Amino acid sequence: MKDIFALVDCNNFYVSCEKVFNPKLDGKPVVVLSNNDGCVIARSNEAKALGIKMGFPAFKYKDLLKKHSVVVYSTNYPLYADMSQRVMNTLAQFTPNMEIYSIDEAFLSLTGFTSKNLIDYAKSIKGTVKKWTGIPITIGIGPTKTLAKTASKLAKKDPQYDSVLDITNHPNFDNLLDSIDVEDVWGVGRQYKKFLNRHDIYTALQLKNAPLEWIKTNMTVVGFRTVKELRGTSCITLEEIPAAKKGIMCTRSFGKAIESLEELKEAVASFVSRASEKLRDQHSVTSFIQVFIMTNPFKDEHQYVNSASVRLPIPTSYTSELINHCNQKLDIIYKPGYLYKKAGVIFDGIIPEDKIQLHLFRKSDLDRNRKLMKTVDYINTKWGRNTIQCASSGIQKKWKMRQSKLSSRFTTRWNEILVVKVS
Ligand SMILES: [Mg+2]
């Protein structure tokens, strides 16, 4: 049976989440900023039309934002994550096989759905997601994941498709591919674009027609698969179970520079807490941790960067123990007299928790610690993050990121639920 994939992509996802709870934003230019209100990470169509580019620092647009009364939001991750889950749960009603590809994208397998008119089916998916979650989506359909991605790009570009395009056996297939920049083909990116352009390959069609052997030599097996996929042979399968992460990291810029060791320890402790939560969530332990601190390289002041790492005697995911290790390292690398702007922790050598090699001469509280962490995670899942936390992570968290334009967590906090006033 021939494979059929659909790529579902939420339109301007973060902005769309804000719009669901604030219909007044309809038709207005809206942007969402990254951590610390730094760069533009989502734009409404109206903001795109003003020429606001993705990833650009917001301060560069200060005048433009003001002139056009652009509505600006700080990133509201709890809201976006919850809305994403709602969209994914809705999509799961339409196929037994799907891969959640990112916070706002999913691949659906429609293999064997041939008795249905796929365009109609996709339109009903789109309608249901909009009705149940308020989020607008675009759907691209094709015989391979790469072509499904391409179809969704095309559907976004041209309003005639009404956000749904099936590229399988399309009469203008080659013309459609010719209208796609080679850089926009899934898996090609900016680096290969330069290389391909040097060899007169500018569009997806030209890449599709490139000699396979030459591609394999110059773009490895990944490029080879991409070209085969453009030709309609499915090489990249659906990954229904996300692979456990091999490295976990938690790093942040501070809303306000930190000078004291105590505050630095506090910040790092809360990053360690977050990263070890992720570890436990995927049932793994870490055998290696690295902690780093740095000043602000964009400021004209004394600069200092340093990091230290430790190989753990017994791999663990126990928060307190990991915080202790980091604190010892911070004692060593911290230097007074600097304004620290960023810190982070990186876990490496991650292995499944049931593969721990115990130490012959060390007493281990493995079971007790595991039970404790399980309870902590349970409470925090049920009652919200940091309901219970290590005291060393601090209470006031003065270093917390700047989020001056934050919307409410409408869907995950009772006290922030939307209030409708009827007069
Ligand atoms: Mg998107």
GROMACS .gro file of C-alpha atoms and ligand atoms in nm:
model
  424
    1MET     CA    1   0.000   0.000   0.000
    2LYS     CA    2   0.129   0.345  -0.085
    3ASP     CA    3   0.208   0.572   0.208
    4ILE     CA    4   0.020   0.896   0.255
    5PHE     CA    5   0.128   1.161   0.504
    6ALA     CA    6  -0.034   1.482   0.618
    7LEU     CA    7   0.164   1.755   0.782
    8VAL     CA    8  -0.045   1.971   1.012
    9ASP     CA    9   0.106   2.308   1.095
   10CYS     CA   10  -0.058   2.560   1.328
   11ASN     CA   11  -0.061   2.907   1.170
   12ASN     CA   12   0.143   3.170   1.360
   13PHE     CA   13   0.098   2.942   1.660
   14TYR     CA   14   0.195   3.161   1.959
   15VAL     CA   15   0.005   3.457   1.820
   16SER     CA   16  -0.297   3.236   1.745
   17CYS     CA   17  -0.296   3.115   2.109
   18GLU     CA   18  -0.311   3.477   2.228
   19LYS     CA   19  -0.592   3.551   1.980
   20VAL     CA   20  -0.809   3.268   2.109
   21PHE     CA   21  -0.846   3.451   2.440
   22ASN     CA   22  -0.847   3.800   2.303
   23PRO     CA   23  -1.061   3.827   1.989
   24LYS     CA   24  -0.994   4.202   1.980
   25LEU     CA   25  -0.655   4.113   1.830
   26ASP     CA   26  -0.821   3.997   1.508
   27GLY     CA   27  -0.691   4.195   1.212
   28LYS     CA   28  -0.426   4.366   1.425
   29PRO     CA   29  -0.050   4.328   1.400
   30VAL     CA   30   0.065   4.110   1.692
   31VAL     CA   31   0.409   3.976   1.786
   32VAL     CA   32   0.533   3.744   2.061
   33LEU     CA   33   0.882   3.795   2.204
   34SER     CA   34   1.134   3.535   2.323
   35ASN     CA   35   1.259   3.493   2.682
   36ASN     CA   36   1.348   3.825   2.844
   37ASP     CA   37   1.141   4.002   2.579
   38GLY     CA   38   1.439   3.977   2.344
   39CYS     CA   39   1.356   3.872   1.989
   40VAL     CA   40   1.046   3.832   1.776
   41ILE     CA   41   0.949   3.463   1.770
   42ALA     CA   42   0.595   3.478   1.631
   43ARG     CA   43   0.409   3.723   1.409
   44SER     CA   44   0.051   3.763   1.294
   45ASN     CA   45   0.004   3.802   0.918
   46GLU     CA   46  -0.049   4.175   0.973
   47ALA     CA   47   0.287   4.200   1.152
   48LYS     CA   48   0.456   4.004   0.872
   49ALA     CA   49   0.310   4.252   0.623
   50LEU     CA   50   0.480   4.536   0.813
   51GLY     CA   51   0.814   4.370   0.734
   52ILE     CA   52   0.886   4.249   1.087
   53LYS     CA   53   1.128   3.961   1.055
   54MET     CA   54   1.149   3.641   1.259
   55GLY     CA   55   1.428   3.634   1.518
   56PHE     CA   56   1.496   4.008   1.508
   57PRO     CA   57   1.567   4.191   1.835
   58ALA     CA   58   1.256   4.379   1.944
   59PHE     CA   59   1.444   4.699   2.033
   60LYS     CA   60   1.534   4.745   1.667
   61TYR     CA   61   1.164   4.769   1.585
   62LYS     CA   62   1.076   5.003   1.869
   63ASP     CA   63   0.964   5.289   1.645
   64LEU     CA   64   0.788   5.065   1.395
   65LEU     CA   65   0.601   4.881   1.672
   66LYS     CA   66   0.485   5.209   1.817
   67LYS     CA   67   0.391   5.370   1.488
   68HIS     CA   68   0.165   5.083   1.384
   69SER     CA   69   0.035   5.010   1.736
   70VAL     CA   70   0.166   4.654   1.718
   71VAL     CA   71   0.042   4.447   2.012
   72VAL     CA   72   0.342   4.289   2.188
   73TYR     CA   73   0.336   3.980   2.411
   74SER     CA   74   0.597   3.810   2.626
   75THR     CA   75   0.621   3.438   2.562
   76ASN     CA   76   0.361   3.252   2.769
   77TYR     CA   77   0.491   2.898   2.750
   78PRO     CA   78   0.241   2.734   2.988
   79LEU     CA   79  -0.044   2.862   2.771
   80TYR     CA   80   0.118   2.756   2.441
   81ALA     CA   81   0.212   2.411   2.572
   82ASP     CA   82  -0.142   2.347   2.692
   83MET     CA   83  -0.299   2.471   2.368
   84SER     CA   84  -0.055   2.251   2.175
   85GLN     CA   85  -0.168   1.948   2.372
   86ARG     CA   86  -0.530   2.030   2.294
   87VAL     CA   87  -0.454   2.055   1.922
   88MET     CA   88  -0.260   1.724   1.929
   89ASN     CA   89  -0.539   1.547   2.120
   90THR     CA   90  -0.787   1.668   1.860
   91LEU     CA   91  -0.567   1.548   1.573
   92ALA     CA   92  -0.535   1.206   1.736
   93GLN     CA   93  -0.908   1.152   1.674
   94PHE     CA   94  -0.844   1.148   1.300
   95THR     CA   95  -0.572   0.883   1.264
   96PRO     CA   96  -0.433   0.594   1.465
   97ASN     CA   97  -0.075   0.690   1.370
   98MET     CA   98   0.076   1.031   1.426
   99GLU     CA   99   0.407   1.191   1.517
  100ILE     CA  100   0.415   1.509   1.721
  101TYR     CA  101   0.696   1.687   1.543
  102SER     CA  102   0.714   2.012   1.737
  103ILE     CA  103   0.495   2.230   1.958
  104ASP     CA  104   0.291   2.337   1.655
  105GLU     CA  105   0.341   2.062   1.397
  106ALA     CA  106   0.241   1.698   1.360
  107PHE     CA  107   0.265   1.433   1.090
  108LEU     CA  108  -0.046   1.219   1.047
  109SER     CA  109  -0.043   0.892   0.860
  110LEU     CA  110  -0.338   0.877   0.620
  111THR     CA  111  -0.220   0.554   0.460
  112GLY     CA  112  -0.521   0.338   0.376
  113PHE     CA  113  -0.762   0.631   0.391
  114THR     CA  114  -0.793   0.621   0.011
  115SER     CA  115  -1.166   0.552   0.014
  116LYS     CA  116  -1.206   0.898   0.160
  117ASN     CA  117  -1.163   1.217  -0.037
  118LEU     CA  118  -0.847   1.334   0.135
  119ILE     CA  119  -0.908   1.703   0.071
  120ASP     CA  120  -1.251   1.681   0.232
  121TYR     CA  121  -1.107   1.480   0.519
  122ALA     CA  122  -0.833   1.738   0.575
  123LYS     CA  123  -1.092   2.016   0.567
  124SER     CA  124  -1.292   1.841   0.836
  125ILE     CA  125  -0.972   1.806   1.047
  126LYS     CA  126  -0.907   2.177   0.999
  127GLY     CA  127  -1.267   2.267   1.090
  128THR     CA  128  -1.268   2.048   1.401
  129VAL     CA  129  -0.935   2.183   1.532
  130LYS     CA  130  -1.059   2.538   1.481
  131LYS     CA  131  -1.390   2.464   1.653
  132TRP     CA  132  -1.247   2.272   1.948
  133THR     CA  133  -0.935   2.479   2.015
  134GLY     CA  134  -0.970   2.806   1.822
  135ILE     CA  135  -0.636   2.747   1.648
  136PRO     CA  136  -0.617   2.782   1.265
  137ILE     CA  137  -0.407   2.517   1.088
  138THR     CA  138  -0.266   2.440   0.745
  139ILE     CA  139  -0.252   2.085   0.609
  140GLY     CA  140  -0.018   1.955   0.339
  141ILE     CA  141  -0.065   1.603   0.202
  142GLY     CA  142   0.184   1.393   0.006
  143PRO     CA  143   0.327   1.043  -0.046
  144THR     CA  144   0.634   1.125   0.169
  145LYS     CA  145   0.697   1.339   0.476
  146THR     CA  146   0.916   1.576   0.273
  147LEU     CA  147   0.641   1.626   0.013
  148ALA     CA  148   0.376   1.672   0.283
  149LYS     CA  149   0.594   1.946   0.434
  150THR     CA  150   0.637   2.103   0.091
  151ALA     CA  151   0.262   2.091   0.030
  152SER     CA  152   0.196   2.273   0.357
  153LYS     CA  153   0.445   2.546   0.256
  154LEU     CA  154   0.262   2.589  -0.074
  155ALA     CA  155  -0.079   2.590   0.094
  156LYS     CA  156   0.038   2.868   0.323
  157LYS     CA  157   0.172   3.079   0.039
  158ASP     CA  158  -0.131   3.068  -0.189
  159PRO     CA  159  -0.479   3.156  -0.053
  160GLN     CA  160  -0.652   2.967  -0.338
  161TYR     CA  161  -0.587   2.637  -0.152
  162ASP     CA  162  -0.775   2.754   0.156
  163SER     CA  163  -0.500   2.603   0.378
  164VAL     CA  164  -0.531   2.247   0.243
  165LEU     CA  165  -0.323   2.105  -0.043
  166ASP     CA  166  -0.276   1.746  -0.160
  167ILE     CA  167   0.032   1.730  -0.378
  168THR     CA  168  -0.002   1.355  -0.454
  169ASN     CA  169  -0.044   1.305  -0.831
  170HIS     CA  170  -0.104   1.678  -0.867
  171PRO     CA  171  -0.131   1.778  -1.237
  172ASN     CA  172   0.106   2.073  -1.179
  173PHE     CA  173   0.342   1.882  -0.950
  174ASP     CA  174   0.664   1.997  -1.120
  175ASN     CA  175   0.553   2.359  -1.145
  176LEU     CA  176   0.462   2.358  -0.778
  177LEU     CA  177   0.805   2.223  -0.681
  178ASP     CA  178   0.967   2.481  -0.904
  179SER     CA  179   0.802   2.759  -0.702
  180ILE     CA  180   0.969   2.640  -0.379
  181ASP     CA  181   1.312   2.773  -0.284
  182VAL     CA  182   1.554   2.485  -0.230
  183GLU     CA  183   1.633   2.623   0.115
  184ASP     CA  184   1.270   2.564   0.214
  185VAL     CA  185   1.285   2.192   0.141
  186TRP     CA  186   1.271   1.998   0.469
  187GLY     CA  187   1.624   1.904   0.574
  188VAL     CA  188   1.812   2.134   0.333
  189GLY     CA  189   1.853   2.458   0.526
  190ARG     CA  190   2.082   2.753   0.480
  191GLN     CA  191   2.415   2.570   0.470
  192TYR     CA  192   2.325   2.334   0.188
  193LYS     CA  193   2.144   2.617   0.007
  194LYS     CA  194   2.476   2.792  -0.051
  195PHE     CA  195   2.636   2.473  -0.175
  196LEU     CA  196   2.343   2.386  -0.403
  197ASN     CA  197   2.319   2.740  -0.542
  198ARG     CA  198   2.684   2.715  -0.642
  199HIS     CA  199   2.583   2.416  -0.851
  200ASP     CA  200   2.285   2.594  -1.010
  201ILE     CA  201   2.024   2.426  -0.795
  202TYR     CA  202   1.778   2.690  -0.675
  203THR     CA  203   1.440   2.520  -0.650
  204ALA     CA  204   1.290   2.204  -0.506
  205LEU     CA  205   1.231   2.080  -0.862
  206GLN     CA  206   1.597   2.120  -0.955
  207LEU     CA  207   1.695   1.932  -0.641
  208LYS     CA  208   1.450   1.654  -0.724
  209ASN     CA  209   1.614   1.614  -1.065
  210ALA     CA  210   1.974   1.622  -0.939
  211PRO     CA  211   2.178   1.303  -0.997
  212LEU     CA  212   2.140   1.073  -0.695
  213GLU     CA  213   2.502   0.959  -0.679
  214TRP     CA  214   2.627   1.319  -0.680
  215ILE     CA  215   2.384   1.405  -0.401
  216LYS     CA  216   2.497   1.109  -0.193
  217THR     CA  217   2.863   1.208  -0.227
  218ASN     CA  218   2.805   1.574  -0.143
  219MET     CA  219   2.508   1.577   0.093
  220THR     CA  220   2.547   1.242   0.272
  221VAL     CA  221   2.271   0.991   0.309
  222VAL     CA  222   2.042   1.259   0.455
  223GLY     CA  223   2.044   1.456   0.129
  224PHE     CA  224   2.003   1.131  -0.063
  225ARG     CA  225   1.687   1.050   0.132
  226THR     CA  226   1.552   1.402   0.076
  227VAL     CA  227   1.587   1.370  -0.301
  228LYS     CA  228   1.429   1.023  -0.302
  229GLU     CA  229   1.141   1.166  -0.097
  230LEU     CA  230   1.096   1.454  -0.343
  231ARG     CA  231   1.065   1.186  -0.610
  232GLY     CA  232   0.785   1.021  -0.416
  233THR     CA  233   0.964   0.730  -0.245
  234SER     CA  234   0.900   0.735   0.127
  235CYS     CA  235   1.229   0.697   0.322
  236ILE     CA  236   1.156   0.880   0.646
  237THR     CA  237   0.910   0.694   0.863
  238LEU     CA  238   0.669   0.820   1.123
  239GLU     CA  239   0.830   0.836   1.468
  240GLU     CA  240   0.539   0.776   1.694
  241ILE     CA  241   0.740   0.741   2.012
  242PRO     CA  242   0.974   1.033   2.071
  243ALA     CA  243   1.332   0.913   2.131
  244ALA     CA  244   1.467   0.977   2.480
  245LYS     CA  245   1.692   1.281   2.478
  246LYS     CA  246   2.064   1.204   2.500
  247GLY     CA  247   2.155   1.543   2.643
  248ILE     CA  248   1.937   1.774   2.850
  249MET     CA  249   2.012   2.133   2.914
  250CYS     CA  250   1.855   2.424   3.091
  251THR     CA  251   2.005   2.765   3.041
  252ARG     CA  252   1.858   3.113   3.072
  253SER     CA  253   1.952   3.476   3.054
  254PHE     CA  254   1.859   3.662   3.368
  255GLY     CA  255   1.608   3.945   3.364
  256LYS     CA  256   1.858   4.144   3.566
  257ALA     CA  257   2.232   4.083   3.602
  258ILE     CA  258   2.347   3.889   3.911
  259GLU     CA  259   2.650   3.975   4.121
  260SER     CA  260   2.641   3.753   4.428
  261LEU     CA  261   2.731   3.387   4.451
  262GLU     CA  262   2.416   3.318   4.655
  263GLU     CA  263   2.185   3.443   4.382
  264LEU     CA  264   2.382   3.260   4.116
  265LYS     CA  265   2.347   2.937   4.313
  266GLU     CA  266   1.977   3.001   4.348
  267ALA     CA  267   1.934   3.042   3.973
  268VAL     CA  268   2.144   2.736   3.891
  269ALA     CA  269   1.951   2.531   4.149
  270SER     CA  270   1.626   2.612   3.976
  271PHE     CA  271   1.774   2.520   3.635
  272VAL     CA  272   1.895   2.190   3.781
  273SER     CA  273   1.545   2.127   3.920
  274ARG     CA  274   1.389   2.183   3.581
  275ALA     CA  275   1.644   1.967   3.397
  276SER     CA  276   1.614   1.681   3.646
  277GLU     CA  277   1.235   1.693   3.609
  278LYS     CA  278   1.288   1.638   3.237
  279LEU     CA  279   1.526   1.350   3.317
  280ARG     CA  280   1.276   1.176   3.539
  281ASP     CA  281   0.999   1.239   3.290
  282GLN     CA  282   1.184   1.020   3.040
  283HIS     CA  283   1.288   0.769   3.311
  284SER     CA  284   1.658   0.839   3.282
  285VAL     CA  285   1.950   0.939   3.499
  286THR     CA  286   2.254   1.151   3.418
  287SER     CA  287   2.614   1.049   3.469
  288PHE     CA  288   2.775   1.382   3.386
  289ILE     CA  289   2.688   1.743   3.463
  290GLN     CA  290   2.834   2.068   3.346
  291VAL     CA  291   2.756   2.409   3.487
  292PHE     CA  292   2.849   2.740   3.326
  293ILE     CA  293   2.823   3.110   3.407
  294MET     CA  294   2.885   3.412   3.186
  295THR     CA  295   2.869   3.790   3.177
  296ASN     CA  296   2.692   3.987   2.903
  297PRO     CA  297   2.915   3.989   2.590
  298PHE     CA  298   2.705   4.269   2.440
  299LYS     CA  299   2.790   4.509   2.721
  300ASP     CA  300   3.102   4.714   2.745
  301GLU     CA  301   3.208   4.585   3.086
  302HIS     CA  302   3.448   4.329   3.236
  303GLN     CA  303   3.387   3.991   3.079
  304TYR     CA  304   3.414   3.650   3.237
  305VAL     CA  305   3.301   3.305   3.125
  306ASN     CA  306   3.374   2.978   3.294
  307SER     CA  307   3.239   2.628   3.328
  308ALA     CA  308   3.308   2.318   3.530
  309SER     CA  309   3.192   1.963   3.505
  310VAL     CA  310   3.168   1.657   3.719
  311ARG     CA  311   3.135   1.289   3.644
  312LEU     CA  312   2.899   1.140   3.901
  313PRO     CA  313   3.004   0.834   4.102
  314ILE     CA  314   2.656   0.692   4.049
  315PRO     CA  315   2.425   0.828   3.777
  316THR     CA  316   2.120   0.995   3.929
  317SER     CA  317   1.815   1.214   3.871
  318TYR     CA  318   1.788   1.316   4.236
  319THR     CA  319   1.753   1.694   4.238
  320SER     CA  320   1.919   1.771   4.573
  321GLU     CA  321   2.226   1.568   4.491
  322LEU     CA  322   2.266   1.731   4.151
  323ILE     CA  323   2.226   2.077   4.308
  324ASN     CA  324   2.499   1.992   4.561
  325HIS     CA  325   2.742   1.898   4.286
  326CYS     CA  326   2.667   2.219   4.097
  327ASN     CA  327   2.712   2.430   4.411
  328GLN     CA  328   3.056   2.282   4.473
  329LYS     CA  329   3.155   2.367   4.118
  330LEU     CA  330   3.011   2.718   4.143
  331ASP     CA  331   3.223   2.779   4.454
  332ILE     CA  332   3.525   2.713   4.236
  333ILE     CA  333   3.439   2.902   3.917
  334TYR     CA  334   3.259   3.205   4.065
  335LYS     CA  335   3.460   3.526   4.071
  336PRO     CA  336   3.330   3.832   4.255
  337GLY     CA  337   3.314   4.171   4.087
  338TYR     CA  338   3.141   4.064   3.768
  339LEU     CA  339   2.785   4.114   3.648
  340TYR     CA  340   2.658   3.772   3.543
  341LYS     CA  341   2.390   3.763   3.274
  342LYS     CA  342   2.350   3.398   3.196
  343ALA     CA  343   2.402   3.054   3.347
  344GLY     CA  344   2.307   2.702   3.266
  345VAL     CA  345   2.341   2.333   3.334
  346ILE     CA  346   2.397   2.054   3.087
  347PHE     CA  347   2.334   1.686   3.164
  348ASP     CA  348   2.519   1.434   2.954
  349GLY     CA  349   2.580   1.061   2.952
  350ILE     CA  350   2.210   1.005   3.004
  351ILE     CA  351   2.106   0.642   3.050
  352PRO     CA  352   1.781   0.463   3.138
  353GLU     CA  353   1.718   0.460   3.512
  354ASP     CA  354   1.701   0.080   3.522
  355LYS     CA  355   2.057   0.052   3.387
  356ILE     CA  356   2.234   0.215   3.683
  357GLN     CA  357   2.560   0.052   3.784
  358LEU     CA  358   2.572   0.066   4.163
  359HIS     CA  359   2.888   0.135   4.358
  360LEU     CA  360   3.035  -0.148   4.562
  361PHE     CA  361   3.154   0.066   4.853
  362ARG     CA  362   2.893   0.339   4.857
  363LYS     CA  363   2.568   0.322   5.042
  364SER     CA  364   2.286   0.429   4.819
  365ASP     CA  365   1.945   0.569   4.907
  366LEU     CA  366   1.828   0.500   4.557
  367ASP     CA  367   1.482   0.373   4.646
  368ARG     CA  368   1.408   0.636   4.904
  369ASN     CA  369   1.522   0.920   4.675
  370ARG     CA  370   1.326   0.782   4.386
  371LYS     CA  371   1.008   0.770   4.592
  372LEU     CA  372   1.064   1.123   4.714
  373MET     CA  373   1.114   1.259   4.361
  374LYS     CA  374   0.811   1.068   4.237
  375THR     CA  375   0.599   1.236   4.502
  376VAL     CA  376   0.743   1.582   4.425
  377ASP     CA  377   0.678   1.536   4.052
  378TYR     CA  378   0.326   1.414   4.120
  379ILE     CA  379   0.243   1.719   4.333
  380ASN     CA  380   0.392   1.959   4.079
  381THR     CA  381   0.206   1.799   3.788
  382LYS     CA  382  -0.119   1.815   3.977
  383TRP     CA  383  -0.091   2.159   4.136
  384GLY     CA  384   0.136   2.344   3.896
  385ARG     CA  385   0.512   2.380   3.857
  386ASN     CA  386   0.713   2.469   4.171
  387THR     CA  387   0.423   2.401   4.408
  388ILE     CA  388   0.694   2.215   4.592
  389GLN     CA  389   1.061   2.286   4.527
  390CYS     CA  390   1.408   2.278   4.679
  391ALA     CA  391   1.456   2.577   4.911
  392SER     CA  392   1.791   2.641   4.742
  393SER     CA  393   1.607   2.747   4.424
  394GLY     CA  394   1.502   3.061   4.609
  395ILE     CA  395   1.164   3.215   4.673
  396GLN     CA  396   1.189   3.566   4.531
  397LYS     CA  397   1.390   3.478   4.219
  398LYS     CA  398   1.490   3.834   4.141
  399TRP     CA  399   1.693   3.704   3.848
  400LYS     CA  400   1.385   3.565   3.676
  401MET     CA  401   1.340   3.652   3.312
  402ARG     CA  402   1.176   3.970   3.214
  403GLN     CA  403   0.823   3.916   3.087
  404SER     CA  404   0.662   4.254   3.098
  405LYS     CA  405   0.382   4.180   2.850
  406LEU     CA  406   0.267   3.843   2.973
  407SER     CA  407  -0.088   3.727   2.906
  408SER     CA  408  -0.274   3.504   3.152
  409ARG     CA  409  -0.239   3.127   3.175
  410PHE     CA  410  -0.603   3.096   3.073
  411THR     CA  411  -0.618   2.720   3.048
  412THR     CA  412  -0.395   2.595   3.328
  413ARG     CA  413  -0.469   2.820   3.629
  414TRP     CA  414  -0.812   2.858   3.784
  415ASN     CA  415  -0.736   3.207   3.909
  416GLU     CA  416  -0.635   3.323   3.560
  417ILE     CA  417  -0.936   3.186   3.375
  418LEU     CA  418  -1.102   3.417   3.123
  419VAL     CA  419  -1.377   3.633   3.271
  420VAL     CA  420  -1.661   3.740   3.044
  421LYS     CA  421  -1.863   4.037   3.165
  422VAL     CA  422  -2.222   4.061   3.046
  423SER     CA  423  -2.391   4.395   3.097
  424MG      MG  424   0.365   2.693   1.254
   0.00000   0.00000   0.00000
